Amino acid sequence: MIEGVLLKGYGGFYYVYAEDRVWECSLRGRFRIKDQDFLPGDRVRILPEGNNKARIEGAEPRLNSLTRPSIANVDQALLVFALTSPKPDLNLLDRLLIQVTCSEIEPLIIFTKLDKYLTEAPPDDSLAKSSIPDIYRRIGYTVFEVSNKTGIGITELRKCLEEKISVLAGPSGAGKSSLFNALSDGKQLKTGEISQKSQRGRHTTRHVELMVCAGGLVADTPGFSSLFLPKMKREDLATYFPEFDEHRNHCRFSSCLHDKEPDCAIKAAQENGEISGTRYDHYRIFLQEVIAAERRY
Ligand SMILES: Nc1nc2c(ncn2[C@@H]2O[C@H](COP(=O)(O)OP(=O)(O)OP(=O)(O)O)[C@@H](O)[C@H]2O)c(=O)[nH]1
Ligand SMILES: [Mg+2]
Ligand SMILES: [Zn+2]
């Protein structure tokens, strides 16, 4: 019996990565009824039956699972945004950070198209003083600036993927698929049949799959442009803004929601530049959404 990770289910088979190979697996009888219970990322035990074929004999309990995309045991989410073309949608990034943190998955922020950004004239808006990646670095997030074209920053990022299950998420056109290709560097492990099938299906089907990439397993996903916040109480929203932590206890009211209350330390920190203006704006927008959603329950 060997242990592996389920990459995908396709055409009645399950493809499992174990011992540096992909195995085409069928299910043992008693599992067949629970077919839909398996997700990419599930840790399974397989019994080889020769010629890269095997049978799934058992599965380990999941540590976590995401619903969009449906993947189990995710270690980290790579939140991919272009520095330019399209301009990064920071409202969406801040939503994703909340969603990922809420699922207890580690976020990594990846800004792409650094090559293009560097050749453009610097924008003379207020953000130029503190670059967008720096806003997130200062908060304490792990941030990479890369070019999928020239390869700047790719080697450093690759190290973070080793032995981990990672998902790529972000808006359409941000460079997720290009990043996946840059990270795999032609070393993506393929078995003929699987790559043919997935190539045919890649842009048309919605099935999720993990792929061997940079010493780990990575799932590319289709881009999206809107995202609901997870269900939460209004007073919990601020906990998803780590940069508020050191100020939160200095508001006049202990119940302060940092919106329109007087003597709010968060607002003061935003005014003196310690907290980013866009982050505070998004906090207030999200607060209204959380309050509106509370009423519906
Ligand atoms: N100059 C430059 N262009 C890039 C870079 N990364 C991606 N692109 C281009 O940006 C466009 C979109 O890239 P994709 O990788 O398809 O974006 P995606 O995030 O996978 O988009 P969806 O699959 O629609 O969600 C393509 O034309 C890429 O060639 C980069 O680092 N630099
Ligand atoms: Mg893509
Ligand atoms: Zn306050």
CSV table of C-alpha atoms in Angstrom, one decimal, residues 177 198-205:
chain,number,residue,atom,x,y,z
A,177,SER,CA,-2.2,30.4,-15.9
A,198,SER,CA,-6.8,17.8,-19.7
A,199,GLN,CA,-5.5,19.9,-22.6
A,200,ARG,CA,-8.7,19.2,-24.5
A,201,GLY,CA,-10.7,20.1,-21.4
A,202,ARG,CA,-8.7,22.8,-19.8
A,203,HIS,CA,-10.6,25.8,-21.1
A,204,THR,CA,-14.0,24.2,-21.5
A,205,THR,CA,-14.6,22.1,-18.5
